[in-house]
Each structure stands twice: as C-alpha cells, then as structure tokens.
XYZ file of C-alpha atoms in Angstrom:
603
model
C 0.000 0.000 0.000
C 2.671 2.536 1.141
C 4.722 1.762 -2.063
C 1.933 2.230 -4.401
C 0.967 5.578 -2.959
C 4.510 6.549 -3.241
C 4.242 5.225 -6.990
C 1.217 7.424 -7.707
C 3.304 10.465 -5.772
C 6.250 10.293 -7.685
C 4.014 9.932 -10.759
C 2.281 13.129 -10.648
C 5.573 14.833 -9.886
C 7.434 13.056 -12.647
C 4.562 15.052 -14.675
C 4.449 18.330 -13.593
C 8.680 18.567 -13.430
C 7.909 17.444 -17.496
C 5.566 20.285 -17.477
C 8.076 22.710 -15.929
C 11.200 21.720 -17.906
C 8.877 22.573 -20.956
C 7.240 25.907 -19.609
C 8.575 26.563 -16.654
C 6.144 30.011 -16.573
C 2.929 27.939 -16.998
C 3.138 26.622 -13.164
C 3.820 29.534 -11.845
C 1.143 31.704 -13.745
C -1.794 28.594 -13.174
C -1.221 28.945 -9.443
C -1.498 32.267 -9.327
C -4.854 32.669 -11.156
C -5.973 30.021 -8.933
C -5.106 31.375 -5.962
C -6.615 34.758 -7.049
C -10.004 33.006 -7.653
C -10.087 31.458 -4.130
C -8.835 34.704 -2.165
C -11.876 36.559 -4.482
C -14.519 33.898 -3.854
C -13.598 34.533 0.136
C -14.120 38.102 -0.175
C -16.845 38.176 -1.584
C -18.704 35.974 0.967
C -17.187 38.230 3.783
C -18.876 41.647 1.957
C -21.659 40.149 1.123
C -22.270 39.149 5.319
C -21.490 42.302 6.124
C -23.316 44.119 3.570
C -26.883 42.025 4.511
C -25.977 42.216 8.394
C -25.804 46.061 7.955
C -28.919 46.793 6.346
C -30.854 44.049 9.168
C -29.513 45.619 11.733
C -29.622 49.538 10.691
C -28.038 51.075 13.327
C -25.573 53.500 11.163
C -26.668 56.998 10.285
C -24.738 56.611 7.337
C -25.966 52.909 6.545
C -26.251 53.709 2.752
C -22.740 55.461 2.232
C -21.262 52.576 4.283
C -22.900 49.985 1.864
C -22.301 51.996 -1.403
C -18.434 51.712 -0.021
C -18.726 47.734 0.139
C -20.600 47.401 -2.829
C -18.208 49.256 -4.656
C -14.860 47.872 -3.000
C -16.654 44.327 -4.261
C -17.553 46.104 -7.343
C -13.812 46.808 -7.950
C -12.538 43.435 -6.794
C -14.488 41.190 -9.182
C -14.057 43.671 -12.461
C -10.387 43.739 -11.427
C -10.322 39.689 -10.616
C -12.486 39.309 -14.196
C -10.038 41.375 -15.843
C -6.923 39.382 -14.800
C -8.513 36.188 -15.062
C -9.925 36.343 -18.507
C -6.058 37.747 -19.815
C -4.170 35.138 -18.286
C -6.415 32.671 -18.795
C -7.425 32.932 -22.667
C -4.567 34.920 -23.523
C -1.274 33.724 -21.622
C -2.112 29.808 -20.350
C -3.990 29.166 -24.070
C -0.215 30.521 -25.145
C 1.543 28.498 -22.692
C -0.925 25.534 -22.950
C -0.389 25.623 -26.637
C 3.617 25.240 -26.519
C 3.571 22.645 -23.951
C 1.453 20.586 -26.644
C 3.841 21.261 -29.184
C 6.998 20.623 -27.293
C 5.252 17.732 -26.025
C 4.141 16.505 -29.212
C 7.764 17.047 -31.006
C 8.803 14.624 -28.470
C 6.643 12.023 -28.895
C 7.332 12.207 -32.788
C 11.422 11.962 -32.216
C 10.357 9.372 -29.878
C 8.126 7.394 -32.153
C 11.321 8.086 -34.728
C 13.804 6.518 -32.362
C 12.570 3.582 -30.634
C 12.579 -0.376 -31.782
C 10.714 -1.279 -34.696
C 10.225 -4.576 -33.000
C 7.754 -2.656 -30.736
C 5.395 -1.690 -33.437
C 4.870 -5.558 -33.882
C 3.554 -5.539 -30.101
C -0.448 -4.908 -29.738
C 0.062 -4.026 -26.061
C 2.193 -1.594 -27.124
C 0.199 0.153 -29.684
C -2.533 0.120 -27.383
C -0.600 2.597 -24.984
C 0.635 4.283 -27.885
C -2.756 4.859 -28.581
C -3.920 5.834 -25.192
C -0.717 8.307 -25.072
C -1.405 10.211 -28.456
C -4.731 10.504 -27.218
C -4.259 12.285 -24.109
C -1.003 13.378 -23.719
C -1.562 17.316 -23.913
C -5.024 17.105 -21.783
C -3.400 14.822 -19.333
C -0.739 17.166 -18.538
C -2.803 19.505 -18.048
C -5.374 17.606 -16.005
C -2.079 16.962 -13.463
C -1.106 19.954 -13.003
C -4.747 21.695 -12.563
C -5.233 18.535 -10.096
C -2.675 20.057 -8.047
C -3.585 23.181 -8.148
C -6.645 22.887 -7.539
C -5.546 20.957 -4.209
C -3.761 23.942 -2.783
C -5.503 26.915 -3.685
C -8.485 24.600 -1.928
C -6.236 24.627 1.343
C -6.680 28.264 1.342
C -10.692 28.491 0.559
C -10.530 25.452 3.434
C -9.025 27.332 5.602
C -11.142 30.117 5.256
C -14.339 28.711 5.053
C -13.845 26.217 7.922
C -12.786 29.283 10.179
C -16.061 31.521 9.741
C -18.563 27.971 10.058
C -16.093 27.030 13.558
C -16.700 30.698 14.630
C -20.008 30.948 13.479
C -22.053 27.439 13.318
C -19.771 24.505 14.030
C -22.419 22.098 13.632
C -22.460 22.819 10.384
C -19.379 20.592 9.890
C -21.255 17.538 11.236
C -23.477 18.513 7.644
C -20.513 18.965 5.631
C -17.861 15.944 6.727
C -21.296 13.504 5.944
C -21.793 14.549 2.893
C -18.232 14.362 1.809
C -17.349 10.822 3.399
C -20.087 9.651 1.306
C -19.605 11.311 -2.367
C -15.987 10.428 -1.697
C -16.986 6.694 -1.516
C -19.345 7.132 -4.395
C -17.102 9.375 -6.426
C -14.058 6.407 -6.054
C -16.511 4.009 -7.591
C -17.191 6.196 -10.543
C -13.854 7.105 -11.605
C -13.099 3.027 -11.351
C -15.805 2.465 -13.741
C -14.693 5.500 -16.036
C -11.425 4.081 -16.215
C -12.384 0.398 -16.690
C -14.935 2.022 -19.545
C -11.820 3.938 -21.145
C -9.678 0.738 -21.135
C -12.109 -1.266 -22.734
C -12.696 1.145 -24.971
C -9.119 1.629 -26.373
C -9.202 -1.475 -28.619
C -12.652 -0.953 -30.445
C -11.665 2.825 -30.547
C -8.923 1.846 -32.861
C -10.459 -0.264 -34.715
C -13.017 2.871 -36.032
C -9.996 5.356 -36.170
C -8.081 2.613 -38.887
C -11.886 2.599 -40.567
C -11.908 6.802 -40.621
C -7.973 6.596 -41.758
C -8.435 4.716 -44.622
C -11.440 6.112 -46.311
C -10.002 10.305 -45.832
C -6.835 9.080 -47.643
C -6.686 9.914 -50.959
C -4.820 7.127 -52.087
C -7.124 5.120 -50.958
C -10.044 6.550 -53.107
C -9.632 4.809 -56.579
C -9.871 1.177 -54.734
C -12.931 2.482 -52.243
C -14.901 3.547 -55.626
C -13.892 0.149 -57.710
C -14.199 -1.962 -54.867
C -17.854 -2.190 -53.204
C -17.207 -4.513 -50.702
C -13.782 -3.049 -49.530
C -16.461 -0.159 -48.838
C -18.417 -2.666 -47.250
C -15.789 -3.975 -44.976
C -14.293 -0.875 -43.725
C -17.894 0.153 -42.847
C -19.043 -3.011 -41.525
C -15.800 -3.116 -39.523
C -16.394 0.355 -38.125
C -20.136 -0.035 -37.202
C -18.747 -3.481 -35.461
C -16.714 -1.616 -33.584
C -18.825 1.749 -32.786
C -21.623 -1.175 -31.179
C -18.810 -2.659 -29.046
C -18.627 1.089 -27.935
C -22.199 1.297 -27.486
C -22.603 -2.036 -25.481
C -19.228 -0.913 -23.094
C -21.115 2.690 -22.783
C -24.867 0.885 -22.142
C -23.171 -1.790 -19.967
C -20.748 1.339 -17.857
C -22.708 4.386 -17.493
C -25.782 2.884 -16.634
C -23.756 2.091 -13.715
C -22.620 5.755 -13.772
C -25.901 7.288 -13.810
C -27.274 5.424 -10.816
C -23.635 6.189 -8.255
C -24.105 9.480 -9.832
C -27.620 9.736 -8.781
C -27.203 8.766 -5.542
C -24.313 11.265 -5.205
C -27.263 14.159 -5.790
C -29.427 12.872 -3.604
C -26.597 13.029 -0.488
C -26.374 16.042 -1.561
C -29.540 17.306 -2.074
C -30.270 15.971 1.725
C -27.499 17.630 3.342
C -28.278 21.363 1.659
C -31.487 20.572 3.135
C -30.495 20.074 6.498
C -28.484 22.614 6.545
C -30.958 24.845 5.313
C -33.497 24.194 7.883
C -31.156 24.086 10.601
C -30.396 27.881 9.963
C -33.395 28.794 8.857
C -34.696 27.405 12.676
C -31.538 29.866 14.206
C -33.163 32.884 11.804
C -36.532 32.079 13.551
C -35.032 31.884 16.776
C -33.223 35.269 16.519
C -29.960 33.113 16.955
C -28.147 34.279 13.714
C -28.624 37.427 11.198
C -29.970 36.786 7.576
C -26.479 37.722 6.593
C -25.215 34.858 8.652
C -27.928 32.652 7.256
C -27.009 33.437 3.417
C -23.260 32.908 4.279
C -23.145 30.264 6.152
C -25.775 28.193 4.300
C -23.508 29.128 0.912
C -20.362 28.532 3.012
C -21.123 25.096 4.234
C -21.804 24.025 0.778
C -18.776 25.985 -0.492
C -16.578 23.876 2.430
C -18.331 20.499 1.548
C -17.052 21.487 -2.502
C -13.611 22.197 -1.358
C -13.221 19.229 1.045
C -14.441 17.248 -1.475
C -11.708 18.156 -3.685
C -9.026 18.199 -1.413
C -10.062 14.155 -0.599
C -11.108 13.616 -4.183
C -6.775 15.116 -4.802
C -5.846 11.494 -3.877
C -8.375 9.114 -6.431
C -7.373 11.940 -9.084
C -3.704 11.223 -8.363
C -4.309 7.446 -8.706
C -5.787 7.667 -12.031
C -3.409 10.260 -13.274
C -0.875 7.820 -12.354
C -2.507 5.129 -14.381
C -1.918 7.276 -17.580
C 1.148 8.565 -16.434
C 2.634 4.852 -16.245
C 1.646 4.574 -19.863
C 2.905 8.028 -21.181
C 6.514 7.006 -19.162
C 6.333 3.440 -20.452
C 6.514 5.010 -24.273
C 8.462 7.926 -23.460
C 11.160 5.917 -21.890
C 11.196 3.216 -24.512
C 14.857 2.888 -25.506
C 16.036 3.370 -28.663
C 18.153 0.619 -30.429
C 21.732 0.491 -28.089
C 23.856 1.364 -30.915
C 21.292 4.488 -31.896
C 23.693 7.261 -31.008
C 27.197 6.300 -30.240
C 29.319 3.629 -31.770
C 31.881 3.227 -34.491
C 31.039 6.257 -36.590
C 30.050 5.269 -40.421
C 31.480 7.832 -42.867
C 30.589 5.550 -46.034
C 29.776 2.197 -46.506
C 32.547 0.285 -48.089
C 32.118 -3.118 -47.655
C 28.784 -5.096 -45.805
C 28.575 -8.955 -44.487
C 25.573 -11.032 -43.802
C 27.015 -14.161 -41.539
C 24.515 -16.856 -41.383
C 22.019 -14.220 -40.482
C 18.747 -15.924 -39.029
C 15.576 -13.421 -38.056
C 11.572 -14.161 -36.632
C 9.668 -10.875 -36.027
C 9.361 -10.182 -32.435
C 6.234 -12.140 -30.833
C 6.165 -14.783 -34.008
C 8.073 -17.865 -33.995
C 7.664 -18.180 -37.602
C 11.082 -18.344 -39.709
C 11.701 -15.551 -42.115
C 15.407 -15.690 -43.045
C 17.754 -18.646 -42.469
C 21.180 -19.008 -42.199
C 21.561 -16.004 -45.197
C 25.623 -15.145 -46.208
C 26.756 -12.495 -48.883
C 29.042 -9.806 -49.394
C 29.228 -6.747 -51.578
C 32.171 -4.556 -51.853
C 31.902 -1.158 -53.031
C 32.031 -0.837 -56.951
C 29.531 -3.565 -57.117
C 26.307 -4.625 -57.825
C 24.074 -7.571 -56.271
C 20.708 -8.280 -56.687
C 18.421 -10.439 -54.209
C 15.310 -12.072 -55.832
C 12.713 -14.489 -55.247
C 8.296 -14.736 -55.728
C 6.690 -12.632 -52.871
C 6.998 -14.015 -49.710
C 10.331 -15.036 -50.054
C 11.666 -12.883 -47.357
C 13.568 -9.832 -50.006
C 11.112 -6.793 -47.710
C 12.317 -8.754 -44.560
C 16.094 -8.887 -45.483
C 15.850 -4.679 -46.484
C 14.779 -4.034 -42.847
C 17.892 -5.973 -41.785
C 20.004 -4.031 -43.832
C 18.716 -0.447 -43.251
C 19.199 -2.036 -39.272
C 15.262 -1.633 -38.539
C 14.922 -4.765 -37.430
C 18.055 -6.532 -35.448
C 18.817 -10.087 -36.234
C 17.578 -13.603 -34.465
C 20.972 -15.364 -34.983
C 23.923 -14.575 -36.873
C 25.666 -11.091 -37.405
C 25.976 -8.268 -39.870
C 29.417 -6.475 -40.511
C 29.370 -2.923 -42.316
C 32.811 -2.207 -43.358
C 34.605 -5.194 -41.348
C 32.691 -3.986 -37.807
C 29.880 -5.317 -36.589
C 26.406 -3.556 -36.980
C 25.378 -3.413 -33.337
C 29.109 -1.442 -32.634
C 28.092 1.140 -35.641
C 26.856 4.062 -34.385
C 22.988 3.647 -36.379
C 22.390 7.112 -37.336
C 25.884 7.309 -39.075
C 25.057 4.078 -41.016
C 21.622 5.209 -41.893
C 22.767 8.483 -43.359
C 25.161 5.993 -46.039
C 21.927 4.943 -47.394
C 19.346 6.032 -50.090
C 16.849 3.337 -50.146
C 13.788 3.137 -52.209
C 11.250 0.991 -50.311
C 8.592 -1.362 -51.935
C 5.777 0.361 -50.366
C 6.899 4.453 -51.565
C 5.324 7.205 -50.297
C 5.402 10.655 -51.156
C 4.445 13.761 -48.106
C 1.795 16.544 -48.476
C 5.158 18.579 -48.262
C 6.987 20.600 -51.903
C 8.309 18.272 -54.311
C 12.047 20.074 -53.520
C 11.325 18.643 -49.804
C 9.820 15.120 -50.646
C 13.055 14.725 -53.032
C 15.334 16.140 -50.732
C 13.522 15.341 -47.428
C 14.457 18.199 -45.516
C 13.571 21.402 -44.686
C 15.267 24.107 -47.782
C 15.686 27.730 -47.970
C 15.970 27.714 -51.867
C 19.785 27.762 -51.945
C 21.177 27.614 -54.985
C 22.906 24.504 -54.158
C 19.443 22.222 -53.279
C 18.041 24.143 -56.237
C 20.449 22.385 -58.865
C 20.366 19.095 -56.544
C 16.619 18.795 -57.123
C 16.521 19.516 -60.604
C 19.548 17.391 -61.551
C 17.475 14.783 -59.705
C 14.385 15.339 -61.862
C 16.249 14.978 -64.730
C 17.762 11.753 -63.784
C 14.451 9.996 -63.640
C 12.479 12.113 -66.310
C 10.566 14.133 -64.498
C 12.072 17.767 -64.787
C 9.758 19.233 -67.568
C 6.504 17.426 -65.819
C 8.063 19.867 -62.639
C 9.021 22.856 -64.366
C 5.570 23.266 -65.889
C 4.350 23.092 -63.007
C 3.127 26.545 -61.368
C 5.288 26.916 -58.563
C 8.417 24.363 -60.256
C 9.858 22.260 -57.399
C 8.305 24.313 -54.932
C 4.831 22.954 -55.823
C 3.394 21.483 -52.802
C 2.723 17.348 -53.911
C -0.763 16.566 -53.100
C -4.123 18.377 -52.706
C -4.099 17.650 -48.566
C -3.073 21.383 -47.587
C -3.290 23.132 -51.094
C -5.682 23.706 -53.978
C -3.034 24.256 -55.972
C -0.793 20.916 -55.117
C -0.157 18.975 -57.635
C -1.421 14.935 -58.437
C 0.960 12.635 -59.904
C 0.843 9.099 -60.952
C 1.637 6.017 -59.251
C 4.656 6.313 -61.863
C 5.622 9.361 -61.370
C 5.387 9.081 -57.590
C 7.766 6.392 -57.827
C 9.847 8.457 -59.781
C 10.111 11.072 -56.756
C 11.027 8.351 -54.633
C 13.865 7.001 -57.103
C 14.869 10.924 -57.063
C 15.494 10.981 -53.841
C 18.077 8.038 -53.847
C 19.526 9.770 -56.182
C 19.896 13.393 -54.267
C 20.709 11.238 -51.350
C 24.182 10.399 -52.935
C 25.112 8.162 -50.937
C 27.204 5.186 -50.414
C 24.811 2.189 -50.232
C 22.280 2.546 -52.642
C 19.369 0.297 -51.925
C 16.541 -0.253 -54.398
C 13.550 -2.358 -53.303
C 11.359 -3.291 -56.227
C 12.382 0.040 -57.385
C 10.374 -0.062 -60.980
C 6.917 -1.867 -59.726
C 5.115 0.991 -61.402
C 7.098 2.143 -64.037
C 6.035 1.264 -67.713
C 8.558 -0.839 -69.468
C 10.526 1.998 -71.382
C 11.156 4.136 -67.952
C 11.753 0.858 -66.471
C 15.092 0.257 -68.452
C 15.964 3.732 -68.495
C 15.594 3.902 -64.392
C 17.872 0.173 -64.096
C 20.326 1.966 -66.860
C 20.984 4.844 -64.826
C 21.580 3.228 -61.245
C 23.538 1.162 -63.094
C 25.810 4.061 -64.432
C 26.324 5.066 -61.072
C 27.718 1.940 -58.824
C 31.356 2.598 -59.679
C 32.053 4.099 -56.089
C 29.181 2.529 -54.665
C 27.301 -0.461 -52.866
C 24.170 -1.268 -54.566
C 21.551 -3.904 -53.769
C 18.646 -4.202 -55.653
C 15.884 -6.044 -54.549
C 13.361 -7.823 -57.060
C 11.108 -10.383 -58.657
C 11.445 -8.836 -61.530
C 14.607 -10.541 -63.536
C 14.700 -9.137 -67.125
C 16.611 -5.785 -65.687
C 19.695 -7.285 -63.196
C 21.486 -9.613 -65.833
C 24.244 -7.338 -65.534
C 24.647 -6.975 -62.032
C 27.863 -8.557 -60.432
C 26.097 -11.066 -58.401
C 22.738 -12.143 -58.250
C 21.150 -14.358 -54.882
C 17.893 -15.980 -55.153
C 15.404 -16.146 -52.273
C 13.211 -19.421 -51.595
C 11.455 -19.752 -48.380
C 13.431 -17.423 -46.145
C 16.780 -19.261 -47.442
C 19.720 -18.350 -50.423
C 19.191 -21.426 -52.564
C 21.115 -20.369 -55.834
C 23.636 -17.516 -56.498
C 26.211 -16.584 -59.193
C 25.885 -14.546 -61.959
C 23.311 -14.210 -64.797
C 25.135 -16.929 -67.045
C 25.827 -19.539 -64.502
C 22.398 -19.247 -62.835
C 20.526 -20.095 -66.349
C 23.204 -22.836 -67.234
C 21.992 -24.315 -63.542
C 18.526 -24.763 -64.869
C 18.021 -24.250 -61.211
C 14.995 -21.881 -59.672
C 16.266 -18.897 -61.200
C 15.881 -20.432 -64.557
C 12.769 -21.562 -63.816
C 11.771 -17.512 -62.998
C 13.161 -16.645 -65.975
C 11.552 -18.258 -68.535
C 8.299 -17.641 -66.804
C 8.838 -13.771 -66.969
C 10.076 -14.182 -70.687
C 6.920 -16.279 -71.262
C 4.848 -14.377 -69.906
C 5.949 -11.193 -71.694
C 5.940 -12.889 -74.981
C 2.560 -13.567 -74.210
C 1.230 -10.207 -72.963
C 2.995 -8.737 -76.215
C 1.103 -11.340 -78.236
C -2.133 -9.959 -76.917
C -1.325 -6.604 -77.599
C-alpha cells in the first residue's frame, strides 16, 4: 500500500517537473490565477455578510454610504479579478498551454522516430501508444490543474472552515457527511470510467483505422472500384462503434445510478443545513447575513473538502496514464542508436549466417543467409513474394536486429556502428513508396530548404535523372509545388509512376554510399523501367548497390545475383551460370520471358 501511494506520488511529480522543464512560466502563472479566484470567492462571501448584516440591523446613520463603499470595494474586486482572469487565462495559459502541446508533441514524434521497430509488432504496445497520443496534452494539463486545484483549496478550506467554527460549528457535522459519502461514491465512478476507457481503447482503434483509410486519398480509386472493400471498412467500423455502445450501455448505466445517488446526499445535506439555519433565523440566533453565508459557506466547504479528498483518487488515475505516457516515453532506442563506431561511407557489408523471426512470431523468415558486396559492385536479391527480399531490407537499413547470426558494415559489426551514421550511407527506395503533403524540392530532398542555390540544382539534376524535370518545371510553382491536394488547392497529383519516380529521385539526391533499391520499378512502364535500371547502373562505380526484385529481365548485368526461396539463399552466381543451372532462377526466368511474350502477343 505505502509503495503504491509513493508510486502514484512520484508519478504526478514526474509530470508536472515534465511540465516545468517545458514551460517553466505555466506553473507559476496557473497557481497564481488560482489562488486569485479562491482569495476573491472569500471576499466576496465576507462583503456580502457584512453588507446584509448592515442593512438588518440599521443602526448607522450613514448605513447607505457605508454599503455603497462595500458594494463598490466588491464592485472593484471582481471587475479587477475578471479582468486578470480572462487575460491570463485565454490569452497567456492558451499561449503556454499551446507550446507545452507542441513541445510535447515534437517529443513524442522523435520518440516514435527513435525507438525499436520490434515494438510496433507488439499490440500491447500500440494500445498505450494509442492511449498516449490521445491524451497526452489534456493529461498534462489535467495533473497539473489537479494540483492546483488541491492547494488553492487549502486556502478556501481554511477560510471557510474558520467563519462555520466561529459561526455554526455544527455545520461541519453537515458537511464531513456529505463528503465521506460522495468520496466513496465518487471512487466508484472514476473506477468504472477508467475500466470504460480501457475497454474502450481497442474498439476505438479499430473505427480510427476505418476513418484513416477512407479520408486518404490514395485510398479513393480502390474504395470507388471496390464495393465490398467499402463494405468492410464500414461493416468493420459499425462493429466496432456497437462494441462502444454495449461498453457505454453496460458502464454508465452504472454511472448514472452512483451518480444519482451522489445528488441525492447532496440534495439531503443542503437541506439540512438549510433548515437548521433557517430554525436559528426564527429563533433570533443568527442574522440573515449569517444565514445566506453560512448556508452558501457550508456548501462551499463540503465542494472544497471534497476536492481536497477527491486530490488522492485523481492522483491514482493520473498515475494510471502517467505509467503509460513514461512506459513510451522511456522506450529505448536501439543500443547502438547514437554512439558507436562512426560510419562515414559504406565500403564493404557482411551477412554471416544471419537468421531473423519478427518479435512475438516464432515463424522463420530468413535462415542461415551469407553475402558480401564490396563497393564498386552490384548484387541483386530475388525471389516470388513471400520469399523474405522486404524482410532482409529491414535488416540491412538495421530496422529490425537479427535472431541469430551477425551483420558487418565495413569489417565492424552492426550493433558497434553508431545507427544514425550508417543510416545516413543509405538512399533506399522501399517497396511500399510514399510521397508527403510537403513541396516536391522537400519530398526529393527530405528536408527542410531555404531555396539555396545549391538544393536548387540538386533537385533539378534529380528530376532529370528519372524524367521528371519538364513534368516539374511546368508546373506553377516548379519544385516548390506542394505534392498533393491535402493542404493546397493548388498541389499537384501525380501518378503512381511518377510518384515512384520522386522516390527514385530521392536516392539519387541522397548520394550516398549504399544505394538500396527495393522493387524500385513496380510501377514504371517498361521503357522508364530500363531507363531507371540503366541509370543506377551508371552510377555503382564508387558505390554499394543492392537491388531487390522479382522482376529478372533488368539485373542480368549486375555482379552477383542471390535468389530467395522460403526465407533461405538457394542459388547464387551470376546471370550466365544461374541459367546454365537450370536451377529456380531459370525456372523464374523463362516464366517472366513467357509471360511477356505472351502479354505482347495480346497486344
């Protein structure tokens, strides 16, 4: 018990020292409104008793002057309290509340960046992935007004609790009753609200993915060809929104009863109260100054005891999220991420009897694989889909860390080579390309650019290299034409082609020592096909290039070809020796040359 209060403690303070290290000015300005609304609130129930007492009582000559003086000293109090309140609040928290979301959000994003792409393979982990991008910002937020909350109610407390001692301590009887008991009820509700929210997560996702997929755009064609894709996605969602509605019909009916009963405490104890001092009135006991104040006290005192007690159960289920949010945050990034051997270029790279499974599946992918490549040459991996090609990329790019056996880049082993340095050696052009509602300049050079002369030639001699520089330049805006219609009317549309073109361009600006091409002409009609192989081709002499493919008609001149069965290297050699094996590679070639005999047939 002691250590998991001193968990959800150090929790809460773990958050709001985040907070602070973000915007340190935030605390410091949310206490202080806070505080100014609880010494205001006091005031004005000590004016307002005095005011009322005064004009029962009317035994001042100057009664009206003396209450025009109160009413305006109140008067000048609230419009100054109003004032300051509605400036810092919408004006300098929305500001402050705005960067700690930002600041908070860039760090989940380099976060997301950096951590092991073995964890994106984990449900649980997506899950608080999930419940982290969803409440990240608000959660923060809720923390720190939790704790504010808790000590500008020690000074209401105080207050209030001092004028009902001095005036009607029985009062307090009232009040501590009707706390003890919405505590209790309030601890079940937030137990139920939280078991509602985890149960929620999962079918939550499920109609986010649903959403996702029909706002892309790239999604469209497919949506409009495909009826029961349509059907799926929406039968999926509506699935999932009814698992909703049976968690919300099977929690909050619970809800609404606790809740219920919470009024009706509530609504007994005002009463009480009431005609407890209501009986004093009639009794000439108290003033009808006293009456109004300590009637609006007591329920004032049972609101702020209430939240003082109710600090704790908030803490707890802060602390609940707050173990999630430190569970991503502090995910570690691969060991190797930031310091190692630093990679200037890649010279020379080693598979040893390199064995991987994808974390939380047993199943096989690669098995006992060996090559080399040497800079100045050219391999190529193939094999049918399936075979493992996608898997082995992710090894190389070091995404994925192998099950058995080791890697060497330049004579060192990968997990001693600083990652970021390696990763920077390579321009790879992935099977599944994507281009970024971002200008074509960026999405080719995929970085931020001022228009420098320097990334200005760079993009357009990488335009040029795969075709695609007069498409550009008639564009409105050139390379500075934003790609997509996401953001801009004016962005432009390209083909599944030319998209892949961008992608190959961006190899190319990338210039760098490992080029690695992964199904890199999937799209790409037969004549731009050859031209694209042609060019890479042209520029291996000081380079390491692997190209991945299926596709055999375009790597008989590569230095080295392996071919992929099942997870395993089952043939490898060169172009000639592979067909005069009559092995599987034969067998994959005359299929393709078949085939496109065939097709031209046809045609």
């Amino acid at each position: 018990m002691i250590e998991s209060i001193k968990k959800i403690i150090k929790n809460n303070i773990y958050m709001v020292s985040y907070i602070y290290r973000i915007c340190p000015n935030h605390i410091f300005i949310s206490f202080f409104v806070s505080i100014l609304g609880s010494l205001s609130g006091v005031i004005n129930i000590f004016i307002t008793r005095y005011i009322i007492n005064t004009l029962q009582i009317r035994n001042s000559d100057n009664l009206f002057i003396k209450v025009m003086i109160m009413a305006f000293f109140l008067f000048s109090i609230n419009v100054v309290y109003a004032f300051l309140k509605n400036y810092i609040q919408l004006n300098v928290i929305h500001k402050s509340s705005q960067i700690i979301c930002e600041k908070m959000q860039t760090e989940l994003f380099i976060k997301a960046s950096e951590i092991k792409m073995e964890n994106y393979d984990n449900p649980d982990f997506l899950n608080t992935f999930s419940i982290v991008l969803q409440q990240f910002d608000e959660r923060a937020q809720y923390v720190l007004d939790n704790i504010i909350t808790f000590v500008s109610g020690l000074f209401s407390f105080g207050a209030l609790f001092t004028l009902i001692i001095a005036l009607e301590p029985v009062l307090l009887v009232l009040v501590i009753a009707n706390v003890i008991m919405s505590f209790y009820i309030n601890t079940i509700i937030a137990k139920i609200q939280h078991n509602f929210f985890q149960e929620k997560i999962q079918p939550q996702r499920e109609m986010e993915y649903s959403k996702y997929i029909f706002y892309r755009f790239e999604n469209t064609k497919e949506i409009r060809l495909n009826q029961n894709l349509k059907n799926i996605l929406i039968s999926n969602f509506v699935s999932a929104s009814k698992k909703i509605i049976n968690l919300i019909d099977s929690y909050e009916k619970k809800v609404v009863i606790y809740s219920w009963m919470q009024s009706i405490v509530n609504n007994i104890t005002v009463s009480l109260s009431l005609i407890y001092l209501a009986f004093k009135v009639i009794k000439s006991k108290i003033l009808i100054g006293d009456f109004v104040t300590l009637s609006s006290s007591s329920q004032q005192l049972a609101v702020q005891i209430y939240q003082l007690i109710d600090f704790f159960p908030q803490m707890y289920e802060h602390s609940l999220y707050i173990d999630n949010f430190k569970q991503f945050i502090e995910c570690k990034p691969p060991i190797n991420y930031d310091k190692g051997l630093q990679i200037k270029n890649v010279k020379n790279i080693k598979f040893d009897n390199v064995s991987f499974s994808y974390p939380f599946n047993n199943d096989i992918i690669l098995e006992d694989i060996n090559f080399e490549i040497n800079i100045g040459e050219k391999i190529a991996i193939v094999g049918e889909n399936g075979a493992g090609k996608s898997s082995l990329v992710k090894l190389l790019t070091g995404l994925y860390e192998t099950s058995k056996g080791n890697i060497f880049i330049n004579n060192s082993n990968i997990k001693e080579c600083e990652l970021n340095s390696y990763r920077r050696c390579i321009g790879v052009a992935f099977q599944d390309y994507k281009i970024y509602a971002m200008s074509i300049a960026e999405n080719i050079l995929m970085r931020k650019t001022d228009g420098n002369e320097e990334d200005i030639n760079l993009v357009i001699e990488a335009l040029k290299f795969v075709d695609l520089y007069d498409k550009v330049m008639n564009l409105p805006d050139g390379i500075n034409t934003k790609l997509t219609k996401e953001f801009s009317d004016d962005g432009a549309v390209f083909s599944g082609g030319e998209i892949q073109k961008i992608t190959l361009a961006r190899v190319y600006a990338s210039n760098c020592s490992l080029f690695i091409l992964d199904e890199p002409s999937s799209s790409l009609d037969p004549m731009a096909e050859y031209e694209i192989y042609r060019k890479f081709m042209s520029l291996s002499k000081n380079k390491c290039m692997i190209i991945i493919s299926h596709q055999l008609k375009n790597i008989k001149n590569v230095d080295h070809i392996y071919v992929l069965s099942n997870g395993r290297i089952v043939e490898d050699g060169t172009h000639d020796t592979l067909i005069k094996k009559e092995g599987l590679y034969f067998e994959m070639y005359n299929k393709q040359i078949l085939k496109n005999i065939s097709i031209n047939n046809l045609t």
